[in-house]
Amino acid sequence: MPKSPEPPSVEETDKYGEEKAPLLLETHQRDPPSRLHTPHIMRRDRLQGKSGIAQTIFNLMNTYIGSGMMSLPHGFAEMGFFLSSGFLAFVAYMCCVGQEIVIRACHISGWRTLTEVSRHELGHWVGVLSQVSIIVNNFGILIVYLIVIGDVLVGTDDRRGVLTSLAGVAPGEVWYLSRWFTVSLVCILVLQPLVLQKRLHHLTGSSGFAVALAFTFGGFMTVLMILAQSAGKGADFQAGLNTEIDTKMNNCGVNIALDGFSILWFAYIGYYNIPPLMNELKDYTSFGMVKSIRIAVAATSVLYFAVGNTAMFTFGDDTRGDILLNLSYSSLSQFMSPASARSLSYIITVGYAIKLMLIYPMENWALRENLSDLFGGSQQPTGWMFYAITYGVTICACLISLSVSSVVWLVSLIGSTTSTIIGFTLPAMLSQRFDEGSLCSRIIVPFYWVLTVVFMFHGLVAQSWILAKESPIYCF
């Protein structure tokens, strides 16, 4: 293999124009292949990062917990308690393994981003694959977030949002409560100050608040389940597959299992933010970063377990694809007074919109790095390039989200493919490069390749078949 170019020097100044940017390593000699968690190979180089373990955990959890959490209850209700709980534990473990592979690869090589380590350690075209996957995946996510924020605050053709409900008008009836005005205002007043931050540690406050909102929602769902079960209005215990929820998937356990696994796996996608967060970790050691990953994944799993199962035990077969539809005023009224139901429905909906606004800069981070690398040759844009990319991404995402809402299915289709590459393919290739001959390389990597094939097929062929034929390809 041709000799890779040297990673940037520790003495390099921060191209964002602030203080010196910390690098992953002060020296770049390779460690011998070994298991990542082996204590004696951990490097103890002191770096100039600003984030402690807790701050890193908040940023990681904010990256994980996005709009996918609202679709988890439907997946749990379809799979039943035992299969969903087993899948959750398995996916959490595999997520830790995959992200620790990324940590090891960046720790040994010294490269700062997933695209850089892919390009210089795995070859040019793998770097291109990584870059394109991150750009498509993250830009699609930003568009979806803005569409959902518009739906939540303003409403759709058949449903009013929070603001229009409070004002007593239909969506688009008055200009100051129209979708274009509301979403544009959110982009200008809320999102731009967040995405203009030049260091990830500046986002730890917003990430901490976002995580607090998510756990508050989990607590609310737990209380709601207790109220429903106490009043005898909750759902019965569902142990196994429930093929009666979605008529398209009726009697099709294979499709239910694959969909459920996909929902859970993509609820942990955040590999592209691992290297930048390593870069920001104060008193960096790879053990410290691994510790952050494990705590973040464990805490996120507890939240997912609570939200998924409490919703399933509350609504049962009526669990919707978006749990917010189950938390409307009319639905909550059966468990509490009308006034309380209306207030809580508004609070939950607004809290969800705020959570999406706070995760937006985390998804934007890796997107900006890769766009800068593509157009400017550097993963850290400086000067006018930084502002051009930052403003350009938000303006384009805003305009697309306002122009066409039906793009969501296409974004989901493409996103399932790019997420598979990010979550399965790249970690498998990195493990083969840095852990050759290890237990991980012999056992986990082949499994990752199998998952790559399965979910490439499921994301492209099977989902396209469902859109065209309105029935799953696996069932006859």
Tab-separated table of C-alpha atoms in Angstrom:
chain	number	residue	atom	x	y	z
A	1	MET	CA	0.000	0.000	0.000
A	2	PRO	CA	1.366	3.478	-0.844
A	3	LYS	CA	2.597	5.478	2.064
A	4	SER	CA	-0.175	7.613	3.527
A	5	PRO	CA	0.408	11.345	3.894
A	6	GLU	CA	1.242	12.509	7.391
A	7	PRO	CA	-1.636	13.728	9.573
A	8	PRO	CA	-1.570	17.407	10.547
A	9	SER	CA	0.968	18.564	13.114
A	10	VAL	CA	-0.022	19.276	16.685
A	11	GLU	CA	1.393	22.764	16.249
A	12	GLU	CA	-1.094	23.554	13.499
A	13	THR	CA	-3.286	26.475	14.473
A	14	ASP	CA	-7.031	26.171	14.506
A	15	LYS	CA	-8.252	26.879	10.998
A	16	TYR	CA	-11.526	28.047	12.457
A	17	GLY	CA	-9.655	31.087	13.734
A	18	GLU	CA	-10.067	30.423	17.446
A	19	GLU	CA	-7.531	28.667	19.645
A	20	LYS	CA	-5.352	25.754	18.505
A	21	ALA	CA	-7.389	22.800	17.406
A	22	PRO	CA	-6.502	19.670	19.382
A	23	LEU	CA	-5.309	16.704	17.369
A	24	LEU	CA	-5.966	13.095	18.151
A	25	LEU	CA	-2.331	12.171	18.618
A	26	GLU	CA	0.929	13.928	19.259
A	27	THR	CA	2.838	11.052	17.717
A	28	HIS	CA	1.711	8.874	14.848
A	29	GLN	CA	3.571	5.613	15.259
A	30	ARG	CA	1.202	2.685	14.867
A	31	ASP	CA	0.309	0.461	17.761
A	32	PRO	CA	0.478	-3.258	17.022
A	33	PRO	CA	-2.919	-4.819	16.263
A	34	SER	CA	-4.592	-5.513	19.574
A	35	ARG	CA	-7.974	-5.284	21.219
A	36	LEU	CA	-9.083	-1.711	21.706
A	37	HIS	CA	-9.805	-1.984	25.407
A	38	THR	CA	-6.421	-3.474	26.334
A	39	PRO	CA	-5.200	-0.983	28.996
A	40	HIS	CA	-1.460	-1.161	28.322
A	41	ILE	CA	-1.728	0.181	24.756
A	42	MET	CA	-3.757	3.265	25.679
A	43	ARG	CA	-1.995	6.464	24.773
A	44	ARG	CA	-1.814	9.134	27.445
A	45	ASP	CA	-0.996	12.172	25.305
A	46	ARG	CA	-2.372	15.338	26.853
A	47	LEU	CA	-4.315	17.314	24.262
A	48	GLN	CA	-5.907	20.743	24.174
A	49	GLY	CA	-9.540	19.637	24.125
A	50	LYS	CA	-12.142	21.456	26.189
A	51	SER	CA	-14.794	18.741	26.758
A	52	GLY	CA	-14.866	16.492	29.804
A	53	ILE	CA	-16.356	13.001	29.855
A	54	ALA	CA	-19.816	14.270	30.834
A	55	GLN	CA	-19.858	16.884	28.079
A	56	THR	CA	-18.767	14.320	25.504
A	57	ILE	CA	-21.523	11.972	26.656
A	58	PHE	CA	-24.139	14.712	26.248
A	59	ASN	CA	-22.962	15.473	22.710
A	60	LEU	CA	-22.966	11.776	21.819
A	61	MET	CA	-26.446	11.188	23.207
A	62	ASN	CA	-27.785	14.260	21.448
A	63	THR	CA	-26.381	12.863	18.197
A	64	TYR	CA	-28.097	9.502	18.791
A	65	ILE	CA	-31.506	10.671	19.993
A	66	GLY	CA	-33.284	12.187	17.017
A	67	SER	CA	-36.633	11.822	15.315
A	68	GLY	CA	-36.094	8.044	15.194
A	69	MET	CA	-37.068	7.798	18.870
A	70	MET	CA	-40.661	8.657	17.946
A	71	SER	CA	-40.897	5.646	15.613
A	72	LEU	CA	-39.461	3.198	18.163
A	73	PRO	CA	-42.797	2.516	19.939
A	74	HIS	CA	-44.383	1.291	16.697
A	75	GLY	CA	-41.425	-1.046	16.128
A	76	PHE	CA	-41.638	-2.312	19.708
A	77	ALA	CA	-45.395	-2.898	19.376
A	78	GLU	CA	-44.863	-4.914	16.186
A	79	MET	CA	-41.989	-6.998	17.547
A	80	GLY	CA	-43.352	-7.588	21.041
A	81	PHE	CA	-41.543	-7.306	24.360
A	82	PHE	CA	-38.983	-10.112	24.090
A	83	LEU	CA	-37.859	-9.612	20.495
A	84	SER	CA	-37.682	-5.813	20.808
A	85	SER	CA	-35.753	-6.013	24.095
A	86	GLY	CA	-33.370	-8.602	22.649
A	87	PHE	CA	-32.807	-6.556	19.508
A	88	LEU	CA	-32.226	-3.425	21.598
A	89	ALA	CA	-29.543	-5.110	23.721
A	90	PHE	CA	-27.874	-6.660	20.665
A	91	VAL	CA	-27.916	-3.429	18.642
A	92	ALA	CA	-26.509	-1.460	21.594
A	93	TYR	CA	-23.619	-3.941	21.892
A	94	MET	CA	-22.898	-3.898	18.158
A	95	CYS	CA	-23.032	-0.109	18.181
A	96	CYS	CA	-20.379	-0.010	20.904
A	97	VAL	CA	-18.192	-2.414	18.938
A	98	GLY	CA	-18.502	-0.420	15.715
A	99	GLN	CA	-17.815	2.929	17.327
A	100	GLU	CA	-14.864	1.540	19.262
A	101	ILE	CA	-13.431	0.343	15.942
A	102	VAL	CA	-13.661	3.928	14.670
A	103	ILE	CA	-11.989	5.190	17.858
A	104	ARG	CA	-9.152	2.714	17.474
A	105	ALA	CA	-8.602	3.570	13.809
A	106	CYS	CA	-8.420	7.312	14.514
A	107	HIS	CA	-6.388	6.780	17.686
A	108	ILE	CA	-3.719	4.793	15.864
A	109	SER	CA	-3.624	6.778	12.626
A	110	GLY	CA	-4.101	10.285	14.017
A	111	TRP	CA	-6.674	11.365	11.406
A	112	ARG	CA	-9.383	13.719	12.607
A	113	THR	CA	-12.487	12.602	10.691
A	114	LEU	CA	-14.118	9.413	9.487
A	115	THR	CA	-13.594	10.451	5.863
A	116	GLU	CA	-9.890	11.204	6.397
A	117	VAL	CA	-9.145	7.897	8.087
A	118	SER	CA	-11.135	6.073	5.377
A	119	ARG	CA	-9.335	7.859	2.536
A	120	HIS	CA	-5.774	7.606	3.834
A	121	GLU	CA	-5.972	4.158	5.439
A	122	LEU	CA	-8.405	2.328	3.144
A	123	GLY	CA	-7.891	4.036	-0.201
A	124	HIS	CA	-9.170	6.985	-2.222
A	125	TRP	CA	-12.440	5.437	-3.354
A	126	VAL	CA	-13.364	4.298	0.140
A	127	GLY	CA	-12.796	7.894	1.223
A	128	VAL	CA	-15.137	9.036	-1.557
A	129	LEU	CA	-17.727	6.471	-0.420
A	130	SER	CA	-17.471	7.732	3.160
A	131	GLN	CA	-17.717	11.371	2.115
A	132	VAL	CA	-20.710	10.909	-0.191
A	133	SER	CA	-22.512	8.753	2.395
A	134	ILE	CA	-22.102	11.332	5.160
A	135	ILE	CA	-23.133	14.245	2.912
A	136	VAL	CA	-26.247	12.489	1.589
A	137	ASN	CA	-27.204	11.007	4.965
A	138	ASN	CA	-26.784	14.171	7.029
A	139	PHE	CA	-28.229	16.605	4.495
A	140	GLY	CA	-31.266	14.336	4.175
A	141	ILE	CA	-31.624	14.273	7.967
A	142	LEU	CA	-31.544	18.085	8.137
A	143	ILE	CA	-34.292	18.314	5.506
A	144	VAL	CA	-36.443	15.824	7.416
A	145	TYR	CA	-35.930	17.733	10.678
A	146	LEU	CA	-37.096	20.990	9.089
A	147	ILE	CA	-40.129	19.270	7.546
A	148	VAL	CA	-41.054	17.769	10.921
A	149	ILE	CA	-40.546	21.113	12.701
A	150	GLY	CA	-42.900	22.729	10.180
A	151	ASP	CA	-45.466	19.939	10.651
A	152	VAL	CA	-45.293	20.220	14.442
A	153	LEU	CA	-45.493	23.999	14.707
A	154	VAL	CA	-47.711	24.894	11.724
A	155	GLY	CA	-49.408	21.659	10.706
A	156	THR	CA	-50.239	19.820	7.507
A	157	ASP	CA	-53.166	19.820	5.081
A	158	ASP	CA	-55.229	17.600	7.385
A	159	ARG	CA	-53.881	18.531	10.818
A	160	ARG	CA	-53.139	21.779	12.625
A	161	GLY	CA	-49.871	22.365	14.455
A	162	VAL	CA	-49.285	23.882	17.872
A	163	LEU	CA	-49.145	27.520	16.761
A	164	THR	CA	-52.123	27.325	14.411
A	165	SER	CA	-54.168	25.451	17.049
A	166	LEU	CA	-53.447	28.079	19.677
A	167	ALA	CA	-54.335	30.865	17.212
A	168	GLY	CA	-57.446	29.052	15.988
A	169	VAL	CA	-56.521	29.315	12.302
A	170	ALA	CA	-55.835	26.824	9.546
A	171	PRO	CA	-52.254	26.270	8.302
A	172	GLY	CA	-51.403	29.004	5.799
A	173	GLU	CA	-54.443	31.100	6.634
A	174	VAL	CA	-52.325	33.979	7.934
A	175	TRP	CA	-48.835	34.763	6.668
A	176	TYR	CA	-47.193	35.051	10.084
A	177	LEU	CA	-48.253	31.476	10.910
A	178	SER	CA	-47.475	30.050	7.504
A	179	ARG	CA	-44.940	27.263	7.098
A	180	TRP	CA	-42.478	29.348	5.088
A	181	PHE	CA	-42.426	32.160	7.651
A	182	THR	CA	-42.266	29.907	10.732
A	183	VAL	CA	-39.545	27.578	9.437
A	184	SER	CA	-37.500	30.524	8.112
A	185	LEU	CA	-37.766	32.220	11.511
A	186	VAL	CA	-36.607	29.043	13.268
A	187	CYS	CA	-33.615	28.815	10.901
A	188	ILE	CA	-32.622	32.453	11.494
A	189	LEU	CA	-33.250	32.811	15.237
A	190	VAL	CA	-32.519	29.304	16.567
A	191	LEU	CA	-30.522	27.183	14.137
A	192	GLN	CA	-28.015	29.704	12.781
A	193	PRO	CA	-26.573	30.659	16.216
A	194	LEU	CA	-26.073	26.938	16.901
A	195	VAL	CA	-24.509	25.930	13.583
A	196	LEU	CA	-22.140	28.924	13.650
A	197	GLN	CA	-20.324	27.459	16.670
A	198	LYS	CA	-16.753	26.533	15.722
A	199	ARG	CA	-15.974	24.040	18.484
A	200	LEU	CA	-18.101	21.110	19.613
A	201	HIS	CA	-17.612	21.875	23.293
A	202	HIS	CA	-19.644	25.052	22.743
A	203	LEU	CA	-22.647	22.820	21.993
A	204	THR	CA	-22.538	20.824	25.224
A	205	GLY	CA	-25.039	23.134	26.945
A	206	SER	CA	-27.633	22.726	24.222
A	207	SER	CA	-26.911	18.989	24.027
A	208	GLY	CA	-27.386	18.622	27.786
A	209	PHE	CA	-30.738	20.410	27.585
A	210	ALA	CA	-31.772	18.231	24.621
A	211	VAL	CA	-30.933	15.045	26.555
A	212	ALA	CA	-32.896	16.360	29.557
A	213	LEU	CA	-35.913	16.918	27.289
A	214	ALA	CA	-35.641	13.368	25.952
A	215	PHE	CA	-35.505	11.818	29.437
A	216	THR	CA	-38.381	14.016	30.590
A	217	PHE	CA	-40.401	12.578	27.721
A	218	GLY	CA	-39.393	9.071	28.830
A	219	GLY	CA	-40.575	9.884	32.356
A	220	PHE	CA	-43.886	11.187	31.033
A	221	MET	CA	-44.453	8.011	29.000
A	222	THR	CA	-43.806	5.932	32.133
A	223	VAL	CA	-46.359	7.926	34.162
A	224	LEU	CA	-48.871	7.693	31.304
A	225	MET	CA	-48.483	3.902	31.200
A	226	ILE	CA	-49.091	3.678	34.954
A	227	LEU	CA	-52.216	5.837	34.643
A	228	ALA	CA	-53.516	3.770	31.725
A	229	GLN	CA	-52.904	0.428	33.418
A	230	SER	CA	-54.370	1.654	36.720
A	231	ALA	CA	-57.546	2.761	34.939
A	232	GLY	CA	-57.795	-0.515	33.046
A	233	LYS	CA	-57.331	1.263	29.711
A	234	GLY	CA	-53.823	0.064	28.921
A	235	ALA	CA	-52.838	-2.641	26.460
A	236	ASP	CA	-52.254	-6.302	27.249
A	237	PHE	CA	-48.755	-7.744	27.446
A	238	GLN	CA	-47.464	-8.509	23.942
A	239	ALA	CA	-44.736	-11.134	24.157
A	240	GLY	CA	-44.030	-11.886	20.503
A	241	LEU	CA	-44.611	-10.608	16.977
A	242	ASN	CA	-47.826	-8.676	16.404
A	243	THR	CA	-48.790	-8.851	12.740
A	244	GLU	CA	-52.120	-7.056	13.217
A	245	ILE	CA	-50.767	-3.505	13.572
A	246	ASP	CA	-49.841	-2.783	9.972
A	247	THR	CA	-52.056	-4.459	7.386
A	248	LYS	CA	-49.301	-4.214	4.753
A	249	MET	CA	-47.089	-6.373	6.961
A	250	ASN	CA	-49.833	-8.762	8.053
A	251	ASN	CA	-48.419	-12.231	8.807
A	252	CYS	CA	-44.970	-11.128	7.662
A	253	GLY	CA	-42.589	-11.632	10.553
A	254	VAL	CA	-39.464	-11.313	8.389
A	255	ASN	CA	-40.311	-7.774	7.322
A	256	ILE	CA	-41.322	-6.785	10.859
A	257	ALA	CA	-38.026	-8.083	12.264
A	258	LEU	CA	-35.911	-6.340	9.608
A	259	ASP	CA	-37.807	-3.067	9.973
A	260	GLY	CA	-37.509	-3.252	13.743
A	261	PHE	CA	-33.789	-3.946	13.597
A	262	SER	CA	-33.321	-1.065	11.117
A	263	ILE	CA	-35.206	1.399	13.324
A	264	LEU	CA	-33.125	0.433	16.344
A	265	TRP	CA	-29.792	0.461	14.507
A	266	PHE	CA	-30.307	3.832	12.862
A	267	ALA	CA	-31.342	5.275	16.248
A	268	TYR	CA	-27.652	4.937	17.227
A	269	ILE	CA	-26.024	6.283	14.059
A	270	GLY	CA	-23.449	8.871	15.024
A	271	TYR	CA	-20.153	7.388	13.836
A	272	TYR	CA	-19.257	10.520	11.870
A	273	ASN	CA	-19.110	12.595	15.071
A	274	ILE	CA	-16.817	10.215	16.958
A	275	PRO	CA	-13.458	11.575	15.631
A	276	PRO	CA	-14.387	15.273	16.169
A	277	LEU	CA	-15.499	14.455	19.716
A	278	MET	CA	-12.232	12.587	20.315
A	279	ASN	CA	-10.532	15.760	19.179
A	280	GLU	CA	-12.402	17.801	21.780
A	281	LEU	CA	-11.881	15.449	24.733
A	282	LYS	CA	-9.875	17.091	27.510
A	283	ASP	CA	-6.899	15.053	28.784
A	284	TYR	CA	-7.519	12.657	25.907
A	285	THR	CA	-7.027	8.914	26.197
A	286	SER	CA	-8.697	6.354	23.995
A	287	PHE	CA	-9.954	4.676	27.177
A	288	GLY	CA	-11.708	7.923	28.114
A	289	MET	CA	-13.417	8.075	24.726
A	290	VAL	CA	-14.432	4.410	24.907
A	291	LYS	CA	-15.860	5.066	28.365
A	292	SER	CA	-17.885	7.983	26.981
A	293	ILE	CA	-19.242	5.812	24.165
A	294	ARG	CA	-20.290	3.007	26.489
A	295	ILE	CA	-22.020	5.287	28.984
A	296	ALA	CA	-23.797	7.197	26.195
A	297	VAL	CA	-25.004	4.009	24.501
A	298	ALA	CA	-26.125	2.475	27.817
A	299	ALA	CA	-28.047	5.601	28.874
A	300	THR	CA	-29.628	5.944	25.427
A	301	SER	CA	-30.651	2.281	25.526
A	302	VAL	CA	-32.389	2.779	28.873
A	303	LEU	CA	-34.335	5.678	27.371
A	304	TYR	CA	-35.281	3.706	24.259
A	305	PHE	CA	-36.379	0.740	26.397
A	306	ALA	CA	-38.581	2.998	28.525
A	307	VAL	CA	-40.180	4.901	25.631
A	308	GLY	CA	-40.728	1.847	23.436
A	309	ASN	CA	-42.218	-0.441	26.064
A	310	THR	CA	-44.298	2.101	27.963
A	311	ALA	CA	-45.913	3.238	24.707
A	312	MET	CA	-46.558	-0.386	23.740
A	313	PHE	CA	-48.193	-1.133	27.115
A	314	THR	CA	-50.287	2.032	26.847
A	315	PHE	CA	-51.553	1.965	23.259
A	316	GLY	CA	-50.976	-1.629	22.103
A	317	ASP	CA	-52.305	-2.287	18.591
A	318	ASP	CA	-53.162	1.402	18.233
A	319	THR	CA	-49.498	2.482	18.457
A	320	ARG	CA	-48.869	4.767	15.489
A	321	GLY	CA	-45.770	5.062	13.317
A	322	ASP	CA	-45.168	8.465	14.929
A	323	ILE	CA	-45.965	8.291	18.652
A	324	LEU	CA	-46.878	11.994	18.640
A	325	LEU	CA	-50.118	10.986	16.893
A	326	ASN	CA	-50.958	8.901	19.972
A	327	LEU	CA	-50.270	11.875	22.229
A	328	SER	CA	-52.861	14.198	20.743
A	329	TYR	CA	-55.493	15.949	22.843
A	330	SER	CA	-58.210	13.443	21.963
A	331	SER	CA	-56.003	10.449	22.776
A	332	LEU	CA	-54.723	11.784	26.099
A	333	SER	CA	-58.237	12.791	27.205
A	334	GLN	CA	-59.069	9.176	28.005
A	335	PHE	CA	-56.385	9.154	30.709
A	336	MET	CA	-56.781	12.649	32.255
A	337	SER	CA	-58.904	15.779	32.319
A	338	PRO	CA	-59.430	17.613	29.004
A	339	ALA	CA	-57.520	20.673	30.210
A	340	SER	CA	-54.523	18.593	31.300
A	341	ALA	CA	-54.617	16.583	28.080
A	342	ARG	CA	-54.582	19.708	25.921
A	343	SER	CA	-51.743	21.330	27.882
A	344	LEU	CA	-49.589	18.202	27.927
A	345	SER	CA	-50.148	17.592	24.224
A	346	TYR	CA	-48.869	21.107	23.436
A	347	ILE	CA	-45.909	20.793	25.817
A	348	ILE	CA	-44.824	17.418	24.384
A	349	THR	CA	-45.110	18.641	20.807
A	350	VAL	CA	-43.157	21.846	21.437
A	351	GLY	CA	-40.536	19.907	23.397
A	352	TYR	CA	-40.101	17.553	20.461
A	353	ALA	CA	-39.635	20.468	18.054
A	354	ILE	CA	-37.032	22.006	20.385
A	355	LYS	CA	-35.198	18.667	20.600
A	356	LEU	CA	-34.932	18.529	16.795
A	357	MET	CA	-33.602	22.102	16.721
A	358	LEU	CA	-30.913	21.173	19.255
A	359	ILE	CA	-29.760	18.054	17.400
A	360	TYR	CA	-29.582	19.979	14.098
A	361	PRO	CA	-26.044	21.393	14.703
A	362	MET	CA	-24.699	17.944	15.607
A	363	GLU	CA	-25.831	16.528	12.249
A	364	ASN	CA	-24.617	19.685	10.496
A	365	TRP	CA	-21.103	19.325	11.942
A	366	ALA	CA	-19.910	16.326	9.918
A	367	LEU	CA	-21.817	17.580	6.866
A	368	ARG	CA	-19.916	20.878	6.933
A	369	GLU	CA	-16.582	19.092	7.413
A	370	ASN	CA	-17.160	16.903	4.373
A	371	LEU	CA	-18.494	19.685	2.153
A	372	SER	CA	-15.438	21.766	3.076
A	373	ASP	CA	-13.175	18.855	2.185
A	374	LEU	CA	-15.016	18.326	-1.109
A	375	PHE	CA	-14.972	21.957	-2.266
A	376	GLY	CA	-12.074	23.456	-0.314
A	377	GLY	CA	-9.685	20.570	0.267
A	378	SER	CA	-9.792	20.920	4.058
A	379	GLN	CA	-12.041	19.314	6.646
A	380	GLN	CA	-11.878	22.520	8.683
A	381	PRO	CA	-13.244	25.450	6.671
A	382	THR	CA	-11.809	28.873	7.402
A	383	GLY	CA	-12.915	32.420	6.747
A	384	TRP	CA	-15.516	32.913	4.034
A	385	MET	CA	-15.622	29.161	3.284
A	386	PHE	CA	-16.900	28.414	6.790
A	387	TYR	CA	-19.733	30.923	6.522
A	388	ALA	CA	-20.567	30.085	2.907
A	389	ILE	CA	-20.987	26.385	3.710
A	390	THR	CA	-22.798	26.996	7.007
A	391	TYR	CA	-25.327	29.448	5.590
A	392	GLY	CA	-25.588	27.571	2.288
A	393	VAL	CA	-26.503	24.257	3.932
A	394	THR	CA	-29.240	25.781	6.083
A	395	ILE	CA	-30.688	27.852	3.221
A	396	CYS	CA	-30.774	24.857	0.858
A	397	ALA	CA	-32.258	22.536	3.494
A	398	CYS	CA	-34.871	25.153	4.360
A	399	LEU	CA	-35.875	25.758	0.732
A	400	ILE	CA	-36.140	22.029	-0.043
A	401	SER	CA	-38.182	21.363	3.101
A	402	LEU	CA	-40.586	24.152	2.121
A	403	SER	CA	-40.823	23.090	-1.513
A	404	VAL	CA	-41.752	19.437	-1.226
A	405	SER	CA	-42.706	17.328	1.781
A	406	SER	CA	-42.991	14.084	-0.207
A	407	VAL	CA	-39.192	14.009	-0.425
A	408	VAL	CA	-39.216	12.269	2.971
A	409	TRP	CA	-39.719	8.809	1.466
A	410	LEU	CA	-36.810	9.350	-0.933
A	411	VAL	CA	-34.581	10.642	1.862
A	412	SER	CA	-35.536	7.595	3.931
A	413	LEU	CA	-34.709	5.292	1.011
A	414	ILE	CA	-31.307	6.852	0.364
A	415	GLY	CA	-30.641	7.307	4.061
A	416	SER	CA	-31.089	3.612	4.773
A	417	THR	CA	-28.349	2.913	2.226
A	418	THR	CA	-25.900	5.560	3.431
A	419	SER	CA	-26.525	4.664	7.068
A	420	THR	CA	-25.699	1.047	6.248
A	421	ILE	CA	-22.373	2.148	4.749
A	422	ILE	CA	-21.588	4.367	7.746
A	423	GLY	CA	-22.720	1.881	10.379
A	424	PHE	CA	-21.641	-1.478	8.910
A	425	THR	CA	-19.371	-1.209	5.881
A	426	LEU	CA	-16.789	1.338	7.057
A	427	PRO	CA	-16.320	-0.190	10.558
A	428	ALA	CA	-15.841	-3.627	8.937
A	429	MET	CA	-13.140	-2.286	6.606
A	430	LEU	CA	-11.429	-0.326	9.390
A	431	SER	CA	-11.351	-3.383	11.627
A	432	GLN	CA	-9.784	-5.449	8.850
A	433	ARG	CA	-7.144	-2.717	8.494
A	434	PHE	CA	-6.316	-2.134	12.150
A	435	ASP	CA	-7.389	-5.341	13.913
A	436	GLU	CA	-6.206	-7.970	11.468
A	437	GLY	CA	-6.156	-11.390	13.128
A	438	SER	CA	-8.025	-10.239	16.248
A	439	LEU	CA	-11.228	-11.776	17.607
A	440	CYS	CA	-13.146	-8.711	16.387
A	441	SER	CA	-11.788	-9.082	12.873
A	442	ARG	CA	-12.561	-12.815	12.713
A	443	ILE	CA	-16.071	-12.767	14.176
A	444	ILE	CA	-17.619	-9.293	14.155
A	445	VAL	CA	-16.388	-8.181	10.732
A	446	PRO	CA	-17.976	-11.055	8.741
A	447	PHE	CA	-21.220	-10.348	10.561
A	448	TYR	CA	-20.981	-6.670	9.566
A	449	TRP	CA	-20.552	-7.678	5.930
A	450	VAL	CA	-23.645	-9.882	6.128
A	451	LEU	CA	-25.617	-6.990	7.634
A	452	THR	CA	-24.345	-4.703	4.865
A	453	VAL	CA	-25.744	-7.011	2.184
A	454	VAL	CA	-29.028	-7.649	4.023
A	455	PHE	CA	-29.811	-4.007	4.734
A	456	MET	CA	-28.662	-2.741	1.358
A	457	PHE	CA	-31.247	-5.118	-0.111
A	458	HIS	CA	-33.846	-4.235	2.513
A	459	GLY	CA	-33.278	-0.492	2.159
A	460	LEU	CA	-33.282	-0.324	-1.641
A	461	VAL	CA	-35.081	-3.293	-3.150
A	462	ALA	CA	-37.539	-4.276	-0.415
A	463	GLN	CA	-38.645	-0.733	0.440
A	464	SER	CA	-39.023	0.178	-3.238
A	465	TRP	CA	-41.130	-2.950	-3.686
A	466	ILE	CA	-43.411	-1.893	-0.811
A	467	LEU	CA	-43.851	1.581	-2.326
A	468	ALA	CA	-44.695	0.089	-5.726
A	469	LYS	CA	-46.719	-2.999	-4.748
A	470	GLU	CA	-47.971	-2.001	-1.267
A	471	SER	CA	-46.929	-5.358	0.093
A	472	PRO	CA	-43.646	-6.731	1.486
A	473	ILE	CA	-41.348	-8.591	-0.902
A	474	TYR	CA	-40.601	-11.304	1.657
A	475	CYS	CA	-44.204	-12.462	2.105
A	476	PHE	CA	-46.420	-14.196	-0.386
